PDB file of C-alpha atoms in Angstrom:
ATOM      1  CA  MET A  24     183.435 114.575  93.090  1.00 43.00           C
ATOM      2  CA  SER A  25     180.468 116.659  91.962  1.00 44.00           C
ATOM      3  CA  HIS A  26     180.999 115.559  88.334  1.00 45.00           C
ATOM      4  CA  HIS A  27     180.722 111.894  89.378  1.00 44.00           C
ATOM      5  CA  LYS A  28     177.315 112.567  90.937  1.00 46.00           C
ATOM      6  CA  VAL A  29     175.895 113.664  87.577  1.00 47.00           C
ATOM      7  CA  THR A  30     176.775 110.405  85.797  1.00 59.00           C
ATOM      8  CA  LYS A  31     175.589 108.182  88.629  1.00 72.00           C
ATOM      9  CA  PRO A  32     172.985 105.799  87.205  1.00 83.00           C
ATOM     10  CA  ARG A  33     169.387 105.994  88.274  1.00 92.00           C
ATOM     11  CA  ILE A  34     168.596 102.729  90.034  1.00 94.00           C
ATOM     12  CA  ILE A  35     164.868 102.368  90.603  1.00 97.00           C
ATOM     13  CA  GLY A  36     163.847  99.877  93.258  1.00 98.00           C
ATOM     14  CA  LEU A  37     160.418  98.607  92.252  1.00 98.00           C
ATOM     15  CA  THR A  38     158.437  96.910  94.983  1.00 97.00           C
ATOM     16  CA  GLY A  39     154.922  96.531  96.344  1.00 95.00           C
ATOM     17  CA  GLY A  40     152.807  93.882  97.977  1.00 91.00           C
ATOM     18  CA  ILE A  41     152.382  90.350  96.675  1.00 89.00           C
ATOM     19  CA  ALA A  42     150.115  90.442  93.561  1.00 92.00           C
ATOM     20  CA  THR A  43     149.800  94.253  93.434  1.00 95.00           C
ATOM     21  CA  GLY A  44     151.116  94.373  89.856  1.00 94.00           C
ATOM     22  CA  LYS A  45     154.918  94.678  89.946  1.00 95.00           C
ATOM     23  CA  SER A  46     155.432  92.432  86.915  1.00 93.00           C
ATOM     24  CA  THR A  47     152.889  94.478  84.939  1.00 96.00           C
ATOM     25  CA  VAL A  48     155.076  97.538  85.559  1.00 98.00           C
ATOM     26  CA  THR A  49     158.389  95.801  84.775  1.00 97.00           C
ATOM     27  CA  THR A  50     156.967  94.372  81.530  1.00 96.00           C
ATOM     28  CA  TYR A  51     155.927  97.868  80.461  1.00 98.00           C
ATOM     29  CA  LEU A  52     159.301  99.416  81.392  1.00 98.00           C
ATOM     30  CA  ALA A  53     161.141  96.711  79.465  1.00 97.00           C
ATOM     31  CA  GLN A  54     158.935  96.879  76.356  1.00 97.00           C
ATOM     32  CA  ARG A  55     158.228 100.603  76.157  1.00 97.00           C
ATOM     33  CA  TYR A  56     161.579 101.948  77.342  1.00 96.00           C
ATOM     34  CA  GLN A  57     163.913  98.954  76.797  1.00 95.00           C
ATOM     35  CA  LEU A  58     165.191  99.331  80.362  1.00 95.00           C
ATOM     36  CA  PRO A  59     167.198  96.522  81.929  1.00 93.00           C
ATOM     37  CA  ILE A  60     165.272  94.688  84.656  1.00 95.00           C
ATOM     38  CA  LEU A  61     167.116  92.973  87.484  1.00 96.00           C
ATOM     39  CA  ASP A  62     164.614  90.661  89.149  1.00 96.00           C
ATOM     40  CA  ALA A  63     165.008  89.454  92.730  1.00 95.00           C
ATOM     41  CA  ASP A  64     162.571  86.593  92.072  1.00 93.00           C
ATOM     42  CA  VAL A  65     164.839  85.252  89.319  1.00 95.00           C
ATOM     43  CA  TYR A  66     167.832  85.332  91.685  1.00 96.00           C
ATOM     44  CA  ALA A  67     165.805  83.716  94.478  1.00 94.00           C
ATOM     45  CA  ARG A  68     164.788  80.890  92.119  1.00 94.00           C
ATOM     46  CA  GLU A  69     168.445  80.481  91.129  1.00 95.00           C
ATOM     47  CA  ALA A  70     169.362  80.224  94.812  1.00 96.00           C
ATOM     48  CA  ILE A  71     167.151  77.159  95.258  1.00 95.00           C
ATOM     49  CA  ALA A  72     167.649  75.493  91.869  1.00 93.00           C
ATOM     50  CA  PRO A  73     169.090  71.949  92.101  1.00 90.00           C
ATOM     51  CA  PRO A  74     171.796  71.144  93.073  1.00 88.00           C
ATOM     52  CA  SER A  75     172.315  74.275  95.192  1.00 94.00           C
ATOM     53  CA  ALA A  76     173.616  74.085  98.746  1.00 95.00           C
ATOM     54  CA  ILE A  77     170.647  76.201  99.896  1.00 97.00           C
ATOM     55  CA  LEU A  78     168.223  73.636  98.446  1.00 96.00           C
ATOM     56  CA  THR A  79     170.035  70.842 100.299  1.00 96.00           C
ATOM     57  CA  GLN A  80     169.633  72.790 103.556  1.00 97.00           C
ATOM     58  CA  ILE A  81     165.913  73.245 102.875  1.00 97.00           C
ATOM     59  CA  PHE A  82     165.427  69.507 102.303  1.00 97.00           C
ATOM     60  CA  THR A  83     167.453  68.702 105.416  1.00 97.00           C
ATOM     61  CA  ARG A  84     165.256  71.005 107.479  1.00 97.00           C
ATOM     62  CA  TYR A  85     161.806  70.141 106.078  1.00 97.00           C
ATOM     63  CA  GLY A  86     162.204  66.655 104.630  1.00 96.00           C
ATOM     64  CA  ALA A  87     160.608  64.904 101.659  1.00 93.00           C
ATOM     65  CA  GLY A  88     157.339  66.813 102.052  1.00 95.00           C
ATOM     66  CA  VAL A  89     158.800  69.818 100.246  1.00 97.00           C
ATOM     67  CA  GLN A  90     160.571  67.787  97.533  1.00 96.00           C
ATOM     68  CA  ASN A  91     159.134  67.014  94.092  1.00 96.00           C
ATOM     69  CA  ALA A  92     159.737  63.627  92.472  1.00 94.00           C
ATOM     70  CA  ASP A  93     162.343  65.159  90.155  1.00 94.00           C
ATOM     71  CA  GLY A  94     164.382  66.508  93.073  1.00 93.00           C
ATOM     72  CA  SER A  95     163.239  70.099  92.690  1.00 94.00           C
ATOM     73  CA  LEU A  96     161.555  72.157  95.394  1.00 95.00           C
ATOM     74  CA  ASN A  97     157.804  71.975  95.911  1.00 95.00           C
ATOM     75  CA  ARG A  98     157.323  75.722  96.345  1.00 92.00           C
ATOM     76  CA  GLN A  99     153.662  75.453  97.303  1.00 90.00           C
ATOM     77  CA  ALA A 100     154.422  72.986 100.138  1.00 94.00           C
ATOM     78  CA  LEU A 101     157.291  75.139 101.386  1.00 95.00           C
ATOM     79  CA  GLY A 102     155.063  78.216 101.124  1.00 91.00           C
ATOM     80  CA  ASP A 103     152.428  76.623 103.307  1.00 90.00           C
ATOM     81  CA  ILE A 104     155.077  76.088 106.004  1.00 94.00           C
ATOM     82  CA  VAL A 105     156.854  79.458 105.940  1.00 93.00           C
ATOM     83  CA  PHE A 106     153.834  81.689 105.360  1.00 88.00           C
ATOM     84  CA  ASN A 107     152.226  80.274 108.502  1.00 88.00           C
ATOM     85  CA  ASP A 108     155.327  80.343 110.712  1.00 93.00           C
ATOM     86  CA  PRO A 109     157.294  83.607 111.041  1.00 90.00           C
ATOM     87  CA  ASP A 110     160.350  81.831 112.496  1.00 95.00           C
ATOM     88  CA  GLU A 111     160.589  79.433 109.554  1.00 96.00           C
ATOM     89  CA  LYS A 112     160.132  82.322 107.133  1.00 93.00           C
ATOM     90  CA  LEU A 113     163.042  84.135 108.796  1.00 93.00           C
ATOM     91  CA  TRP A 114     165.205  81.014 108.577  1.00 97.00           C
ATOM     92  CA  LEU A 115     164.468  80.600 104.867  1.00 96.00           C
ATOM     93  CA  GLU A 116     165.119  84.259 104.097  1.00 93.00           C
ATOM     94  CA  ALA A 117     168.423  84.095 105.978  1.00 94.00           C
ATOM     95  CA  GLN A 118     169.506  81.406 103.492  1.00 95.00           C
ATOM     96  CA  ILE A 119     168.287  83.150 100.351  1.00 95.00           C
ATOM     97  CA  HIS A 120     168.720  86.898 100.928  1.00 93.00           C
ATOM     98  CA  PRO A 121     172.556  86.923 101.040  1.00 94.00           C
ATOM     99  CA  TYR A 122     172.654  85.092  97.686  1.00 95.00           C
ATOM    100  CA  VAL A 123     170.165  87.542  96.131  1.00 95.00           C
ATOM    101  CA  ARG A 124     172.103  90.504  97.513  1.00 94.00           C
ATOM    102  CA  GLN A 125     175.350  89.195  96.001  1.00 95.00           C
ATOM    103  CA  ARG A 126     173.701  88.704  92.598  1.00 95.00           C
ATOM    104  CA  PHE A 127     172.404  92.291  92.631  1.00 94.00           C
ATOM    105  CA  ARG A 128     175.845  93.555  93.563  1.00 92.00           C
ATOM    106  CA  GLU A 129     177.441  91.691  90.660  1.00 93.00           C
ATOM    107  CA  ALA A 130     174.756  92.667  88.144  1.00 92.00           C
ATOM    108  CA  LEU A 131     174.795  96.351  89.074  1.00 91.00           C
ATOM    109  CA  ALA A 132     178.577  96.455  88.898  1.00 87.00           C
ATOM    110  CA  THR A 133     178.536  95.280  85.277  1.00 85.00           C
ATOM    111  CA  ILE A 134     175.511  97.250  84.159  1.00 81.00           C
ATOM    112  CA  GLN A 135     176.261 100.668  85.607  1.00 63.00           C
ATOM    113  CA  GLU A 136     178.931 101.649  83.108  1.00 69.00           C
ATOM    114  CA  THR A 137     176.557 101.385  80.159  1.00 70.00           C
ATOM    115  CA  GLN A 138     173.124 102.241  81.527  1.00 76.00           C
ATOM    116  CA  ALA A 139     171.633 105.496  82.748  1.00 85.00           C
ATOM    117  CA  THR A 140     168.554 103.836  84.282  1.00 93.00           C
ATOM    118  CA  VAL A 141     168.193 100.364  85.764  1.00 94.00           C
ATOM    119  CA  ILE A 142     165.079  98.777  87.278  1.00 96.00           C
ATOM    120  CA  CYS A 143     165.554  96.488  90.271  1.00 97.00           C
ATOM    121  CA  ALA A 144     162.352  94.525  90.831  1.00 97.00           C
ATOM    122  CA  ILE A 145     162.555  93.501  94.485  1.00 96.00           C
ATOM    123  CA  PRO A 146     159.363  92.288  96.223  1.00 92.00           C
ATOM    124  CA  LEU A 147     161.177  92.231  99.584  1.00 90.00           C
ATOM    125  CA  LEU A 148     163.107  95.478  99.066  1.00 94.00           C
ATOM    126  CA  PHE A 149     162.574  96.598 102.668  1.00 94.00           C
ATOM    127  CA  GLU A 150     162.429  93.188 104.332  1.00 86.00           C
ATOM    128  CA  ALA A 151     165.694  92.007 102.736  1.00 87.00           C
ATOM    129  CA  GLN A 152     167.304  95.383 103.453  1.00 88.00           C
ATOM    130  CA  LEU A 153     168.270  96.004  99.845  1.00 92.00           C
ATOM    131  CA  THR A 154     167.360  99.699  99.832  1.00 95.00           C
ATOM    132  CA  ASP A 155     171.051 100.677  99.848  1.00 93.00           C
ATOM    133  CA  PHE A 156     171.339  99.424  96.262  1.00 92.00           C
ATOM    134  CA  VAL A 157     168.751 101.793  94.820  1.00 96.00           C
ATOM    135  CA  THR A 158     168.572 105.556  94.289  1.00 95.00           C
ATOM    136  CA  GLU A 159     164.768 105.774  94.450  1.00 97.00           C
ATOM    137  CA  ILE A 160     161.858 103.559  95.487  1.00 98.00           C
ATOM    138  CA  TRP A 161     158.664 102.936  93.521  1.00 98.00           C
ATOM    139  CA  VAL A 162     155.815 101.053  95.198  1.00 98.00           C
ATOM    140  CA  VAL A 163     153.019  99.447  93.172  1.00 97.00           C
ATOM    141  CA  ALA A 164     149.789  99.509  95.161  1.00 97.00           C
ATOM    142  CA  CYS A 165     146.165  98.469  94.786  1.00 96.00           C
ATOM    143  CA  THR A 166     143.266  97.954  97.181  1.00 95.00           C
ATOM    144  CA  SER A 167     143.479  95.084  99.658  1.00 93.00           C
ATOM    145  CA  GLU A 168     140.395  93.520  98.057  1.00 95.00           C
ATOM    146  CA  GLN A 169     142.066  93.553  94.636  1.00 96.00           C
ATOM    147  CA  GLN A 170     145.296  92.194  96.064  1.00 95.00           C
ATOM    148  CA  LEU A 171     143.522  89.258  97.698  1.00 94.00           C
ATOM    149  CA  ALA A 172     141.471  88.444  94.594  1.00 95.00           C
ATOM    150  CA  ARG A 173     144.485  88.680  92.249  1.00 94.00           C
ATOM    151  CA  LEU A 174     146.632  86.499  94.468  1.00 93.00           C
ATOM    152  CA  GLN A 175     143.953  83.821  94.815  1.00 93.00           C
ATOM    153  CA  GLN A 176     143.368  83.767  91.084  1.00 92.00           C
ATOM    154  CA  ARG A 177     147.053  83.832  90.081  1.00 90.00           C
ATOM    155  CA  ASN A 178     148.311  81.180  92.494  1.00 88.00           C
ATOM    156  CA  GLN A 179     145.118  79.121  92.777  1.00 90.00           C
ATOM    157  CA  LEU A 180     145.007  79.666  96.544  1.00 89.00           C
ATOM    158  CA  SER A 181     142.226  79.489  99.075  1.00 92.00           C
ATOM    159  CA  ILE A 182     141.302  82.719 100.856  1.00 93.00           C
ATOM    160  CA  ALA A 183     143.141  81.527 103.978  1.00 92.00           C
ATOM    161  CA  GLN A 184     146.321  80.692 102.017  1.00 90.00           C
ATOM    162  CA  ALA A 185     146.233  84.041 100.219  1.00 92.00           C
ATOM    163  CA  GLN A 186     145.640  85.958 103.458  1.00 93.00           C
ATOM    164  CA  ALA A 187     148.552  84.156 105.151  1.00 89.00           C
ATOM    165  CA  ARG A 188     150.881  85.180 102.310  1.00 87.00           C
ATOM    166  CA  ILE A 189     149.759  88.812 102.442  1.00 91.00           C
ATOM    167  CA  ALA A 190     149.968  88.906 106.252  1.00 90.00           C
ATOM    168  CA  SER A 191     153.527  87.538 106.172  1.00 86.00           C
ATOM    169  CA  GLN A 192     154.757  90.643 104.330  1.00 87.00           C
ATOM    170  CA  MET A 193     155.405  94.128 105.597  1.00 91.00           C
ATOM    171  CA  PRO A 194     152.056  95.994 105.344  1.00 93.00           C
ATOM    172  CA  LEU A 195     151.585  97.733 102.012  1.00 93.00           C
ATOM    173  CA  ALA A 196     150.705 100.981 103.822  1.00 94.00           C
ATOM    174  CA  GLU A 197     154.149 100.965 105.436  1.00 96.00           C
ATOM    175  CA  LYS A 198     155.862 100.477 102.057  1.00 96.00           C
ATOM    176  CA  ILE A 199     153.820 103.341 100.595  1.00 96.00           C
ATOM    177  CA  GLN A 200     155.064 105.650 103.374  1.00 96.00           C
ATOM    178  CA  ARG A 201     158.669 104.858 102.455  1.00 96.00           C
ATOM    179  CA  ALA A 202     158.188 105.239  98.698  1.00 97.00           C
ATOM    180  CA  ASP A 203     159.453 108.065  96.487  1.00 97.00           C
ATOM    181  CA  VAL A 204     156.779 107.185  93.920  1.00 97.00           C
ATOM    182  CA  VAL A 205     153.492 105.329  94.465  1.00 97.00           C
ATOM    183  CA  LEU A 206     151.946 103.709  91.389  1.00 98.00           C
ATOM    184  CA  ASP A 207     148.229 103.150  91.891  1.00 97.00           C
ATOM    185  CA  ASN A 208     147.268  99.912  90.122  1.00 97.00           C
ATOM    186  CA  SER A 209     143.633  99.872  91.247  1.00 96.00           C
ATOM    187  CA  LEU A 210     142.296 101.253  87.955  1.00 95.00           C
ATOM    188  CA  ASP A 211     142.991 100.301  84.329  1.00 95.00           C
ATOM    189  CA  LEU A 212     146.259  99.550  82.536  1.00 95.00           C
ATOM    190  CA  ALA A 213     146.382 102.860  80.657  1.00 97.00           C
ATOM    191  CA  THR A 214     146.184 104.757  83.962  1.00 97.00           C
ATOM    192  CA  LEU A 215     148.996 102.675  85.408  1.00 97.00           C
ATOM    193  CA  HIS A 216     151.188 103.164  82.310  1.00 97.00           C
ATOM    194  CA  HIS A 217     150.591 106.924  82.411  1.00 97.00           C
ATOM    195  CA  GLN A 218     151.804 107.020  86.044  1.00 98.00           C
ATOM    196  CA  VAL A 219     154.929 105.059  85.080  1.00 98.00           C
ATOM    197  CA  ASP A 220     155.661 107.484  82.216  1.00 97.00           C
ATOM    198  CA  ARG A 221     155.304 110.437  84.567  1.00 97.00           C
ATOM    199  CA  ALA A 222     157.484 108.895  87.283  1.00 97.00           C
ATOM    200  CA  LEU A 223     160.209 108.079  84.784  1.00 95.00           C
ATOM    201  CA  LYS A 224     160.235 111.623  83.332  1.00 92.00           C
ATOM    202  CA  ARG A 225     160.288 113.107  86.808  1.00 86.00           C
ATOM    203  CA  GLY A 226     163.780 111.844  87.496  1.00 68.00           C
ATOM    204  CA  CYS A 227     165.326 112.772  84.139  1.00 56.00           C
TER     205      CYS A 227
END
């Protein structure tokens, strides 16, 4: 049994707040270290891609207001509903999280035989209760001012829309408390990359 422990892959759960810089870290890990990245956002998009049953349920619940002309989901319109109503957000996550969880299970099962280290990029690592999949947790953090500015700029949101999205997530401070590694993304890129290098070496 002890021998098996040694070969167990290192599964890093990478999370943080919305717009704190998770994709900056995954891009670096993929390019610099050629590590496989399993991305919860990709699976979540798959879950609601036409003609999925989950998408049908969303349209049934919210109507034409969240539907684009081509039959795809208007994510911005749906976001404005769920980020302002905790009950609706819970309903939506109850549809999507089980699908995402299943996709992680499948992907990790196939990848573990060949890989020593796998990165699972999961924005809702704690909220979706996916921590049991990972062996360590990295949280990407920045100041709340930076987070708000980055989110507004990236998603073309008003301050109120950006604040609603941030407020709908578990507080970043709480995620930091539960992290094995905190990556401070409030400075420059080189500083962030150096922290990633150090965190990766730490577990080898």
